[in-house]
Each structure stands twice: as structure tokens, then as C-alpha cells.
PDB file of C-alpha atoms in Angstrom:
ATOM      1  CA  MET Q   1     -10.978  14.770  -8.393  1.00 78.00           C
ATOM      2  CA  ASP Q   2      -8.043  12.357  -8.434  1.00 81.00           C
ATOM      3  CA  PHE Q   3      -8.441  11.920  -4.721  1.00 85.00           C
ATOM      4  CA  TYR Q   4     -12.014  10.726  -5.149  1.00 88.00           C
ATOM      5  CA  ILE Q   5     -10.987   8.254  -7.856  1.00 89.00           C
ATOM      6  CA  PHE Q   6      -8.324   6.926  -5.489  1.00 90.00           C
ATOM      7  CA  LEU Q   7     -10.886   6.640  -2.720  1.00 91.00           C
ATOM      8  CA  THR Q   8     -13.433   4.884  -4.938  1.00 93.00           C
ATOM      9  CA  LEU Q   9     -10.913   2.341  -6.202  1.00 92.00           C
ATOM     10  CA  ALA Q  10      -9.615   1.772  -2.677  1.00 93.00           C
ATOM     11  CA  VAL Q  11     -13.115   1.150  -1.308  1.00 95.00           C
ATOM     12  CA  ILE Q  12     -13.964  -1.183  -4.208  1.00 95.00           C
ATOM     13  CA  SER Q  13     -10.793  -3.217  -3.750  1.00 94.00           C
ATOM     14  CA  VAL Q  14     -11.159  -3.489   0.028  1.00 94.00           C
ATOM     15  CA  ILE Q  15     -14.828  -4.529  -0.223  1.00 95.00           C
ATOM     16  CA  THR Q  16     -14.184  -7.118  -2.927  1.00 95.00           C
ATOM     17  CA  ALA Q  17     -11.193  -8.453  -0.973  1.00 94.00           C
ATOM     18  CA  LEU Q  18     -13.418  -8.883   2.083  1.00 93.00           C
ATOM     19  CA  LEU Q  19     -16.067 -10.590  -0.059  1.00 93.00           C
ATOM     20  CA  MET Q  20     -13.328 -12.857  -1.420  1.00 92.00           C
ATOM     21  CA  VAL Q  21     -12.397 -13.924   2.087  1.00 91.00           C
ATOM     22  CA  PHE Q  22     -15.962 -14.460   3.236  1.00 89.00           C
ATOM     23  CA  ALA Q  23     -17.541 -15.972   0.111  1.00 87.00           C
ATOM     24  CA  ARG Q  24     -18.600 -19.561   0.720  1.00 85.00           C
ATOM     25  CA  ASN Q  25     -18.294 -20.699  -2.859  1.00 86.00           C
ATOM     26  CA  PRO Q  26     -14.619 -20.820  -3.951  1.00 87.00           C
ATOM     27  CA  VAL Q  27     -15.568 -19.834  -7.512  1.00 88.00           C
ATOM     28  CA  HIS Q  28     -17.111 -16.623  -6.178  1.00 90.00           C
ATOM     29  CA  SER Q  29     -13.892 -16.030  -4.242  1.00 90.00           C
ATOM     30  CA  VAL Q  30     -11.899 -16.222  -7.473  1.00 92.00           C
ATOM     31  CA  LEU Q  31     -14.243 -13.809  -9.244  1.00 92.00           C
ATOM     32  CA  TYR Q  32     -14.141 -11.295  -6.373  1.00 93.00           C
ATOM     33  CA  LEU Q  33     -10.352 -11.489  -6.331  1.00 93.00           C
ATOM     34  CA  ILE Q  34     -10.310 -10.686 -10.061  1.00 93.00           C
ATOM     35  CA  LEU Q  35     -12.386  -7.570  -9.295  1.00 94.00           C
ATOM     36  CA  THR Q  36      -9.866  -6.637  -6.608  1.00 94.00           C
ATOM     37  CA  PHE Q  37      -7.057  -7.001  -9.123  1.00 94.00           C
ATOM     38  CA  PHE Q  38      -8.851  -4.731 -11.575  1.00 94.00           C
ATOM     39  CA  ALA Q  39      -9.271  -2.070  -8.891  1.00 94.00           C
ATOM     40  CA  ILE Q  40      -5.557  -2.363  -8.087  1.00 94.00           C
ATOM     41  CA  ALA Q  41      -4.761  -2.029 -11.795  1.00 94.00           C
ATOM     42  CA  GLY Q  42      -6.809   1.184 -11.719  1.00 93.00           C
ATOM     43  CA  GLN Q  43      -4.612   2.382  -8.879  1.00 92.00           C
ATOM     44  CA  TYR Q  44      -1.542   1.687 -10.996  1.00 92.00           C
ATOM     45  CA  VAL Q  45      -2.999   3.780 -13.802  1.00 90.00           C
ATOM     46  CA  MET Q  46      -3.650   6.576 -11.304  1.00 88.00           C
ATOM     47  CA  LEU Q  47      -0.029   6.289 -10.172  1.00 87.00           C
ATOM     48  CA  ASN Q  48       1.091   6.815 -13.776  1.00 86.00           C
ATOM     49  CA  ALA Q  49       2.498   3.284 -13.988  1.00 86.00           C
ATOM     50  CA  GLN Q  50       0.645   2.347 -17.163  1.00 88.00           C
ATOM     51  CA  PHE Q  51       2.873  -0.531 -18.248  1.00 91.00           C
ATOM     52  CA  LEU Q  52       2.643  -2.002 -14.767  1.00 91.00           C
ATOM     53  CA  ALA Q  53      -1.159  -1.806 -14.924  1.00 92.00           C
ATOM     54  CA  VAL Q  54      -1.301  -3.644 -18.246  1.00 93.00           C
ATOM     55  CA  VAL Q  55       1.147  -6.334 -17.110  1.00 92.00           C
ATOM     56  CA  HIS Q  56      -0.767  -6.679 -13.849  1.00 92.00           C
ATOM     57  CA  ILE Q  57      -4.015  -7.386 -15.675  1.00 93.00           C
ATOM     58  CA  ILE Q  58      -2.361  -9.783 -18.127  1.00 93.00           C
ATOM     59  CA  VAL Q  59      -0.456 -11.729 -15.476  1.00 91.00           C
ATOM     60  CA  TYR Q  60      -2.974 -11.794 -12.639  1.00 90.00           C
ATOM     61  CA  ALA Q  61      -6.429 -11.652 -14.207  1.00 88.00           C
ATOM     62  CA  GLY Q  62      -5.281 -13.339 -17.388  1.00 88.00           C
ATOM     63  CA  ALA Q  63      -2.971 -16.077 -16.177  1.00 89.00           C
ATOM     64  CA  ILE Q  64      -2.897 -16.707 -12.448  1.00 91.00           C
ATOM     65  CA  MET Q  65      -6.612 -16.423 -11.727  1.00 90.00           C
ATOM     66  CA  VAL Q  66      -7.469 -18.499 -14.801  1.00 90.00           C
ATOM     67  CA  LEU Q  67      -5.121 -21.148 -13.405  1.00 90.00           C
ATOM     68  CA  PHE Q  68      -6.929 -21.009 -10.049  1.00 90.00           C
ATOM     69  CA  LEU Q  69     -10.332 -21.205 -11.720  1.00 90.00           C
ATOM     70  CA  PHE Q  70      -9.134 -24.098 -13.863  1.00 89.00           C
ATOM     71  CA  VAL Q  71      -7.950 -26.049 -10.834  1.00 88.00           C
ATOM     72  CA  LEU Q  72     -11.230 -25.349  -9.019  1.00 87.00           C
ATOM     73  CA  MET Q  73     -13.224 -26.666 -11.950  1.00 86.00           C
ATOM     74  CA  LEU Q  74     -10.857 -29.626 -12.410  1.00 85.00           C
ATOM     75  CA  LEU Q  75     -11.245 -30.694  -8.793  1.00 83.00           C
ATOM     76  CA  ASN Q  76     -14.986 -29.994  -8.944  1.00 77.00           C
ATOM     77  CA  LEU Q  77     -14.912 -27.839  -5.832  1.00 72.00           C
ATOM     78  CA  ASN Q  78     -17.524 -25.347  -6.995  1.00 63.00           C
ATOM     79  CA  LYS Q  79     -19.949 -26.374  -4.296  1.00 64.00           C
ATOM     80  CA  ASP Q  80     -21.290 -24.325  -1.417  1.00 58.00           C
ATOM     81  CA  SER Q  81     -20.775 -27.222   0.953  1.00 56.00           C
ATOM     82  CA  GLU Q  82     -17.114 -26.779   1.577  1.00 66.00           C
ATOM     83  CA  PRO Q  83     -15.685 -27.330   5.050  1.00 66.00           C
ATOM     84  CA  GLN Q  84     -15.901 -24.322   7.333  1.00 69.00           C
ATOM     85  CA  LYS Q  85     -13.855 -23.513  10.364  1.00 69.00           C
ATOM     86  CA  SER Q  86     -15.671 -23.149  13.656  1.00 79.00           C
ATOM     87  CA  ASN Q  87     -16.955 -19.732  14.649  1.00 82.00           C
ATOM     88  CA  LEU Q  88     -14.479 -19.478  17.504  1.00 86.00           C
ATOM     89  CA  TRP Q  89     -11.617 -20.006  15.054  1.00 85.00           C
ATOM     90  CA  LYS Q  90     -13.043 -17.413  12.669  1.00 85.00           C
ATOM     91  CA  ILE Q  91     -13.488 -14.787  15.376  1.00 90.00           C
ATOM     92  CA  SER Q  92      -9.998 -15.357  16.739  1.00 90.00           C
ATOM     93  CA  GLY Q  93      -8.573 -15.143  13.212  1.00 88.00           C
ATOM     94  CA  ALA Q  94     -10.357 -11.857  12.576  1.00 89.00           C
ATOM     95  CA  ILE Q  95      -9.214 -10.431  15.918  1.00 92.00           C
ATOM     96  CA  THR Q  96      -5.619 -11.522  15.326  1.00 92.00           C
ATOM     97  CA  SER Q  97      -5.447  -9.912  11.906  1.00 91.00           C
ATOM     98  CA  GLY Q  98      -7.161  -6.771  13.212  1.00 91.00           C
ATOM     99  CA  MET Q  99      -4.508  -6.521  15.902  1.00 93.00           C
ATOM    100  CA  LEU Q 100      -1.844  -6.925  13.215  1.00 92.00           C
ATOM    101  CA  LEU Q 101      -3.358  -3.946  11.403  1.00 91.00           C
ATOM    102  CA  VAL Q 102      -3.408  -1.889  14.607  1.00 92.00           C
ATOM    103  CA  VAL Q 103       0.237  -2.745  15.321  1.00 91.00           C
ATOM    104  CA  MET Q 104       1.260  -1.838  11.769  1.00 88.00           C
ATOM    105  CA  VAL Q 105      -0.584   1.482  11.882  1.00 88.00           C
ATOM    106  CA  GLY Q 106       0.784   2.249  15.325  1.00 87.00           C
ATOM    107  CA  ALA Q 107       4.334   1.429  14.263  1.00 85.00           C
ATOM    108  CA  LEU Q 108       4.114   3.545  11.134  1.00 81.00           C
ATOM    109  CA  ARG Q 109       2.313   6.544  12.583  1.00 79.00           C
ATOM    110  CA  ASN Q 110       4.676   9.528  12.870  1.00 72.00           C
ATOM    111  CA  GLN Q 111       7.630   7.177  12.999  1.00 69.00           C
ATOM    112  CA  ILE Q 112       8.835   7.017   9.435  1.00 69.00           C
ATOM    113  CA  GLN Q 113      10.863   9.937   8.174  1.00 74.00           C
ATOM    114  CA  LEU Q 114       9.921  10.110   4.516  1.00 75.00           C
ATOM    115  CA  PRO Q 115      12.333  11.780   2.143  1.00 75.00           C
ATOM    116  CA  ALA Q 116      10.826  14.726   0.335  1.00 74.00           C
ATOM    117  CA  ALA Q 117       8.944  13.840  -2.801  1.00 71.00           C
ATOM    118  CA  ALA Q 118      11.206  13.996  -5.821  1.00 71.00           C
ATOM    119  CA  GLU Q 119      10.398  16.191  -8.754  1.00 73.00           C
ATOM    120  CA  TYR Q 120       7.569  14.600 -10.660  1.00 72.00           C
ATOM    121  CA  GLN Q 121       8.519  12.967 -13.957  1.00 74.00           C
ATOM    122  CA  PRO Q 122       5.597  11.589 -15.930  1.00 73.00           C
ATOM    123  CA  ASP Q 123       7.651   9.138 -18.012  1.00 75.00           C
ATOM    124  CA  ARG Q 124       8.615   6.821 -15.159  1.00 76.00           C
ATOM    125  CA  GLY Q 125       6.046   4.149 -15.949  1.00 77.00           C
ATOM    126  CA  LEU Q 126       6.639   3.902 -19.663  1.00 83.00           C
ATOM    127  CA  PRO Q 127       7.948   0.633 -21.137  1.00 86.00           C
ATOM    128  CA  ALA Q 128      10.922   2.383 -22.746  1.00 86.00           C
ATOM    129  CA  VAL Q 129      12.183   3.757 -19.434  1.00 84.00           C
ATOM    130  CA  LEU Q 130      11.547   0.508 -17.577  1.00 86.00           C
ATOM    131  CA  GLY Q 131      13.185  -1.623 -20.252  1.00 86.00           C
ATOM    132  CA  ARG Q 132      16.252   0.572 -20.412  1.00 86.00           C
ATOM    133  CA  MET Q 133      16.566   0.391 -16.666  1.00 85.00           C
ATOM    134  CA  LEU Q 134      16.064  -3.368 -16.628  1.00 85.00           C
ATOM    135  CA  PHE Q 135      18.733  -4.129 -19.206  1.00 87.00           C
ATOM    136  CA  ASP Q 136      21.224  -1.326 -18.622  1.00 83.00           C
ATOM    137  CA  SER Q 137      21.696  -1.139 -14.900  1.00 75.00           C
ATOM    138  CA  GLU Q 138      22.240  -3.501 -12.018  1.00 81.00           C
ATOM    139  CA  PHE Q 139      19.017  -5.391 -12.738  1.00 86.00           C
ATOM    140  CA  VAL Q 140      20.424  -7.588 -15.516  1.00 89.00           C
ATOM    141  CA  VAL Q 141      21.658 -10.334 -13.190  1.00 90.00           C
ATOM    142  CA  PRO Q 142      18.392 -10.538 -11.194  1.00 89.00           C
ATOM    143  CA  PHE Q 143      16.543 -10.674 -14.503  1.00 90.00           C
ATOM    144  CA  GLU Q 144      18.561 -13.688 -15.655  1.00 91.00           C
ATOM    145  CA  ILE Q 145      18.144 -15.379 -12.279  1.00 92.00           C
ATOM    146  CA  THR Q 146      14.408 -14.829 -12.666  1.00 92.00           C
ATOM    147  CA  GLY Q 147      14.569 -16.893 -15.846  1.00 92.00           C
ATOM    148  CA  ILE Q 148      16.267 -19.725 -13.953  1.00 94.00           C
ATOM    149  CA  LEU Q 149      13.610 -19.469 -11.231  1.00 93.00           C
ATOM    150  CA  PHE Q 150      10.875 -19.797 -13.838  1.00 91.00           C
ATOM    151  CA  LEU Q 151      12.565 -22.828 -15.377  1.00 94.00           C
ATOM    152  CA  ALA Q 152      12.875 -24.453 -11.959  1.00 93.00           C
ATOM    153  CA  ALA Q 153       9.228 -23.691 -11.151  1.00 92.00           C
ATOM    154  CA  MET Q 154       8.120 -25.134 -14.481  1.00 91.00           C
ATOM    155  CA  VAL Q 155      10.082 -28.354 -13.995  1.00 92.00           C
ATOM    156  CA  GLY Q 156       8.882 -28.580 -10.403  1.00 90.00           C
ATOM    157  CA  ALA Q 157       5.230 -28.073 -11.313  1.00 88.00           C
ATOM    158  CA  VAL Q 158       5.359 -30.744 -14.011  1.00 88.00           C
ATOM    159  CA  LEU Q 159       7.205 -33.160 -11.747  1.00 88.00           C
ATOM    160  CA  VAL Q 160       4.845 -32.633  -8.813  1.00 84.00           C
ATOM    161  CA  GLY Q 161       1.741 -32.753 -10.967  1.00 77.00           C
ATOM    162  CA  LYS Q 162       2.330 -35.999 -12.786  1.00 79.00           C
ATOM    163  CA  ARG Q 163       1.497 -39.419 -11.463  1.00 73.00           C
ATOM    164  CA  GLU Q 164       3.991 -41.713  -9.792  1.00 70.00           C
ATOM    165  CA  ILE Q 165       6.355 -43.394 -12.198  1.00 63.00           C
ATOM    166  CA  LYS Q 166       6.509 -47.134 -11.782  1.00 60.00           C
ATOM    167  CA  VAL Q 167      10.171 -48.083 -11.486  1.00 60.00           C
TER     168      VAL Q 167
ATOM    169  CA  MET S   1      -4.536  12.893 -13.611  1.00 46.00           C
ATOM    170  CA  LEU S   2      -0.841  13.645 -13.826  1.00 53.00           C
ATOM    171  CA  GLU S   3       0.176  14.441 -10.287  1.00 67.00           C
ATOM    172  CA  ILE S   4      -1.808  12.074  -8.114  1.00 66.00           C
ATOM    173  CA  ILE S   5       0.980  11.810  -5.581  1.00 66.00           C
ATOM    174  CA  ARG S   6       0.528  15.524  -4.828  1.00 69.00           C
ATOM    175  CA  GLN S   7      -3.185  15.030  -4.200  1.00 76.00           C
ATOM    176  CA  VAL S   8      -3.110  11.751  -2.304  1.00 79.00           C
ATOM    177  CA  PRO S   9      -0.505  11.698   0.485  1.00 82.00           C
ATOM    178  CA  VAL S  10       1.742   8.660   0.366  1.00 83.00           C
ATOM    179  CA  GLU S  11       0.668   7.805   3.911  1.00 84.00           C
ATOM    180  CA  TYR S  12      -2.774   6.966   2.526  1.00 88.00           C
ATOM    181  CA  TYR S  13      -1.181   4.402   0.263  1.00 90.00           C
ATOM    182  CA  VAL S  14       0.657   2.913   3.244  1.00 90.00           C
ATOM    183  CA  LEU S  15      -2.613   2.589   5.159  1.00 91.00           C
ATOM    184  CA  TYR S  16      -4.439   1.188   2.142  1.00 93.00           C
ATOM    185  CA  SER S  17      -1.758  -1.439   1.529  1.00 93.00           C
ATOM    186  CA  ALA S  18      -1.738  -2.341   5.216  1.00 93.00           C
ATOM    187  CA  ILE S  19      -5.502  -2.915   5.095  1.00 94.00           C
ATOM    188  CA  LEU S  20      -5.265  -5.117   1.991  1.00 94.00           C
ATOM    189  CA  PHE S  21      -2.382  -7.071   3.533  1.00 94.00           C
ATOM    190  CA  THR S  22      -4.394  -7.572   6.730  1.00 94.00           C
ATOM    191  CA  ILE S  23      -7.364  -8.885   4.764  1.00 94.00           C
ATOM    192  CA  GLY S  24      -5.012 -11.399   3.162  1.00 94.00           C
ATOM    193  CA  VAL S  25      -3.685 -12.478   6.559  1.00 94.00           C
ATOM    194  CA  MET S  26      -7.249 -12.833   7.825  1.00 93.00           C
ATOM    195  CA  GLY S  27      -8.137 -15.022   4.867  1.00 92.00           C
ATOM    196  CA  VAL S  28      -5.167 -17.288   5.508  1.00 92.00           C
ATOM    197  CA  LEU S  29      -6.208 -17.605   9.149  1.00 91.00           C
ATOM    198  CA  ILE S  30      -9.927 -18.257   8.755  1.00 90.00           C
ATOM    199  CA  ARG S  31     -10.293 -20.276   5.558  1.00 86.00           C
ATOM    200  CA  ARG S  32      -9.844 -24.032   5.301  1.00 84.00           C
ATOM    201  CA  ASN S  33      -9.861 -24.405   1.542  1.00 86.00           C
ATOM    202  CA  ALA S  34      -6.232 -24.519   0.380  1.00 88.00           C
ATOM    203  CA  ILE S  35      -7.023 -22.791  -2.929  1.00 89.00           C
ATOM    204  CA  VAL S  36      -8.558 -19.796  -1.153  1.00 90.00           C
ATOM    205  CA  VAL S  37      -5.525 -19.681   1.145  1.00 91.00           C
ATOM    206  CA  LEU S  38      -3.257 -19.461  -1.919  1.00 92.00           C
ATOM    207  CA  MET S  39      -5.459 -16.677  -3.297  1.00 92.00           C
ATOM    208  CA  CYS S  40      -5.117 -14.761  -0.045  1.00 94.00           C
ATOM    209  CA  ILE S  41      -1.331 -15.034  -0.376  1.00 94.00           C
ATOM    210  CA  GLU S  42      -1.663 -13.502  -3.843  1.00 93.00           C
ATOM    211  CA  LEU S  43      -3.647 -10.658  -2.288  1.00 94.00           C
ATOM    212  CA  MET S  44      -0.878 -10.027   0.250  1.00 94.00           C
ATOM    213  CA  LEU S  45       1.721  -9.925  -2.532  1.00 94.00           C
ATOM    214  CA  ASN S  46      -0.472  -7.432  -4.367  1.00 94.00           C
ATOM    215  CA  ALA S  47      -0.674  -5.156  -1.349  1.00 94.00           C
ATOM    216  CA  VAL S  48       3.122  -5.051  -1.273  1.00 94.00           C
ATOM    217  CA  ASN S  49       3.248  -4.425  -5.033  1.00 94.00           C
ATOM    218  CA  LEU S  50       0.891  -1.490  -4.716  1.00 94.00           C
ATOM    219  CA  LEU S  51       3.008   0.086  -1.997  1.00 93.00           C
ATOM    220  CA  LEU S  52       6.173  -0.345  -4.075  1.00 93.00           C
ATOM    221  CA  ALA S  53       4.488   1.327  -7.052  1.00 91.00           C
ATOM    222  CA  ALA S  54       3.225   4.183  -4.866  1.00 90.00           C
ATOM    223  CA  PHE S  55       6.702   4.857  -3.473  1.00 89.00           C
ATOM    224  CA  SER S  56       8.161   4.538  -6.959  1.00 89.00           C
ATOM    225  CA  THR S  57       5.899   7.351  -8.128  1.00 87.00           C
ATOM    226  CA  TYR S  58       6.508   9.348  -4.954  1.00 86.00           C
ATOM    227  CA  LEU S  59      10.265   9.265  -5.417  1.00 86.00           C
ATOM    228  CA  SER S  60      10.150   9.420  -9.250  1.00 83.00           C
ATOM    229  CA  ASP S  61      12.292   6.294  -9.389  1.00 82.00           C
ATOM    230  CA  SER S  62      11.489   3.395 -11.685  1.00 84.00           C
ATOM    231  CA  LYS S  63      13.346   0.869  -9.539  1.00 86.00           C
ATOM    232  CA  GLY S  64      10.253   0.272  -7.434  1.00 87.00           C
ATOM    233  CA  GLN S  65       8.280  -0.735 -10.491  1.00 89.00           C
ATOM    234  CA  LEU S  66      11.027  -3.141 -11.549  1.00 90.00           C
ATOM    235  CA  MET S  67      10.822  -4.743  -8.108  1.00 91.00           C
ATOM    236  CA  VAL S  68       7.085  -5.164  -8.723  1.00 92.00           C
ATOM    237  CA  PHE S  69       7.853  -7.107 -11.893  1.00 91.00           C
ATOM    238  CA  PHE S  70      10.170  -9.429 -10.002  1.00 92.00           C
ATOM    239  CA  ILE S  71       7.507  -9.990  -7.340  1.00 93.00           C
ATOM    240  CA  MET S  72       4.996 -10.815 -10.091  1.00 92.00           C
ATOM    241  CA  VAL S  73       7.392 -13.429 -11.468  1.00 91.00           C
ATOM    242  CA  VAL S  74       7.784 -15.008  -8.050  1.00 92.00           C
ATOM    243  CA  ALA S  75       3.992 -14.936  -7.571  1.00 91.00           C
ATOM    244  CA  ALA S  76       3.424 -16.696 -10.873  1.00 91.00           C
ATOM    245  CA  ALA S  77       6.002 -19.389 -10.080  1.00 92.00           C
ATOM    246  CA  GLU S  78       4.520 -19.789  -6.613  1.00 91.00           C
ATOM    247  CA  ALA S  79       0.996 -20.193  -7.987  1.00 91.00           C
ATOM    248  CA  ALA S  80       2.103 -22.816 -10.507  1.00 90.00           C
ATOM    249  CA  VAL S  81       4.030 -24.924  -7.991  1.00 92.00           C
ATOM    250  CA  GLY S  82       1.431 -24.399  -5.269  1.00 91.00           C
ATOM    251  CA  LEU S  83      -1.432 -25.550  -7.465  1.00 90.00           C
ATOM    252  CA  GLY S  84       0.620 -28.547  -8.604  1.00 89.00           C
ATOM    253  CA  ILE S  85       1.178 -29.566  -4.989  1.00 88.00           C
ATOM    254  CA  LEU S  86      -2.511 -28.977  -4.311  1.00 88.00           C
ATOM    255  CA  ILE S  87      -3.597 -31.315  -7.094  1.00 87.00           C
ATOM    256  CA  MET S  88      -1.218 -33.925  -5.684  1.00 87.00           C
ATOM    257  CA  ILE S  89      -2.777 -33.474  -2.219  1.00 86.00           C
ATOM    258  CA  TYR S  90      -6.252 -33.768  -3.698  1.00 86.00           C
ATOM    259  CA  ARG S  91      -5.274 -36.969  -5.461  1.00 85.00           C
ATOM    260  CA  ASN S  92      -4.163 -38.512  -2.169  1.00 83.00           C
ATOM    261  CA  THR S  93      -6.791 -37.195   0.260  1.00 82.00           C
ATOM    262  CA  LYS S  94      -9.754 -36.388  -2.039  1.00 80.00           C
ATOM    263  CA  SER S  95     -10.012 -32.998  -0.361  1.00 79.00           C
ATOM    264  CA  THR S  96      -8.354 -29.573  -0.293  1.00 79.00           C
ATOM    265  CA  ASP S  97      -9.063 -29.075   3.397  1.00 81.00           C
ATOM    266  CA  ILE S  98      -5.846 -27.860   5.021  1.00 81.00           C
ATOM    267  CA  SER S  99      -6.888 -29.062   8.484  1.00 79.00           C
ATOM    268  CA  LEU S 100      -6.465 -32.649   7.260  1.00 80.00           C
ATOM    269  CA  LEU S 101      -2.792 -32.001   6.633  1.00 79.00           C
ATOM    270  CA  ASP S 102      -1.502 -32.375  10.185  1.00 80.00           C
ATOM    271  CA  LYS S 103       0.471 -35.583   9.741  1.00 77.00           C
ATOM    272  CA  LEU S 104       3.725 -33.914  10.780  1.00 80.00           C
ATOM    273  CA  ARG S 105       2.252 -32.965  14.143  1.00 78.00           C
ATOM    274  CA  ASN S 106       1.819 -36.534  15.342  1.00 70.00           C
TER     275      ASN S 106
END
């Protein structure tokens, strides 16, 4: 049963991702990508990473994609008449990425020696376990550096986004 | 519901993430709208996130999920700065077509 849920979510996310790439209207692209993110959140739930699933929906569907949609509406790009690349370029792009997939599959097939699966512990995705790990172990310093990165990104976004100052 | 990693081999997750990543690469290669290109980069990051979460469950180790949180932070910062740059580009060229941005080539 779980296998079929995995398969369904995988097919949904791959199809919506393809639709996102090939949709002509950028607004449709954003909406298809949100569907992809929801399918991926379903995969997280199936993987017993519940907190990750919730954060994924809040951050991606709730914040990042709203930002994208906002910029699209702000720039008034929700037209079907956006510039398209030539067919030759599209075909070569598709072939190149297909070859990348083939190379990745070929490199991974029978080559990786996976360690045996550890004993299954259902509490690994809970906020309590994750929070304790984040603040108790070696992840404290990366966590603080993440805060500095966010501050820098915030300052950078404001500075880039505002108009030229007349000096 | 509890032991998905016993029912779905982890190799399937590797293949699935590879396919999603490839779709993202394809989008970057064939689209000209800079916003859609940024969205395809988000899709690639998500493929990596999914694989990290799958291995985290496979090995019963929460560290993979913590890495996913850090990647999400970087993705959010990247989207904010990227869209800021994009608005700046739009203000100067009145377009988000990335094929216009070849000034460095000449």
C-alpha cells in the first residue's frame, strides 16, 4: 500500500514538474511548482519526517512561491506572449538533460555500496528530536552562521531592490 | 505507514530525485524567462532535499533532516536576493529575458 502511495506522489510530482517547465504562462508555472511541492511534502510525510513536511509547505508554498507570484504580478508578466527559445535550442536542451539523467543512473547503478539500513526509529522526524540535535550537537555553529547569512541576504535584497541614491 | 523505507527501496528514491533534478536542469536550459529559471533552481534544490530526507530515514539519523533545513534557509535567501536582482534587471531592460543579458560576452 505504501509503495503505491509513493508511486502516486512520485508520478504527480514528476508530471507537475514537467508541466511547470513547459507551461507558457509563467503564472501557471508557479502554480504547477506549488503542486510539485505539495507532492514532495507528501513524500516527507511518507518518510516519517512530519516536521520537515510542515516546514516545507510553510517555507516553499507559503513564502517562496508567494514571493515569485508577487514578483510576476508586480512586473505584469502574466501574459502568454513571453519570449520563447527556438525549437533547436529546446530540443538540444532536452537531449542534454536526458543525457545527464542517463549518466547519473549509469554512474549510480550497482556502484554505490549502501550501508545496511539502520534499525527503524519512528521518532526521528519529530520536532523535539530535531531541536535537541540542532542545539546540542555540532550544529550550533552552522545554525548561528545561518542567521548571519539571512541577515546578509536581507540587507542585500533591500540594497539591490531600491532605486539609485543620488549622491 | 510506519516503515516505508522497508517497502520502497532507497534506490527508488535516488532515481526519483535524479529525475526531478534533471527536470530542473532541463528547465534552466530551455526557458528564457529568468523567473522560471529561478523556479527550476528551486526544484533542483528540492530534489536534493528529498534525497537527504530519504537517506535520513534509511539510516535512522536525524542529521540528514537538519541538512535539509539548512538547504531551505539557503534557498530562501537565494530566492530573495535573486528576485531583487531580477527586479533591478527589469527596471533597466524592461524585460526578464535572460538572452538579453549577454553584455559580458562582447
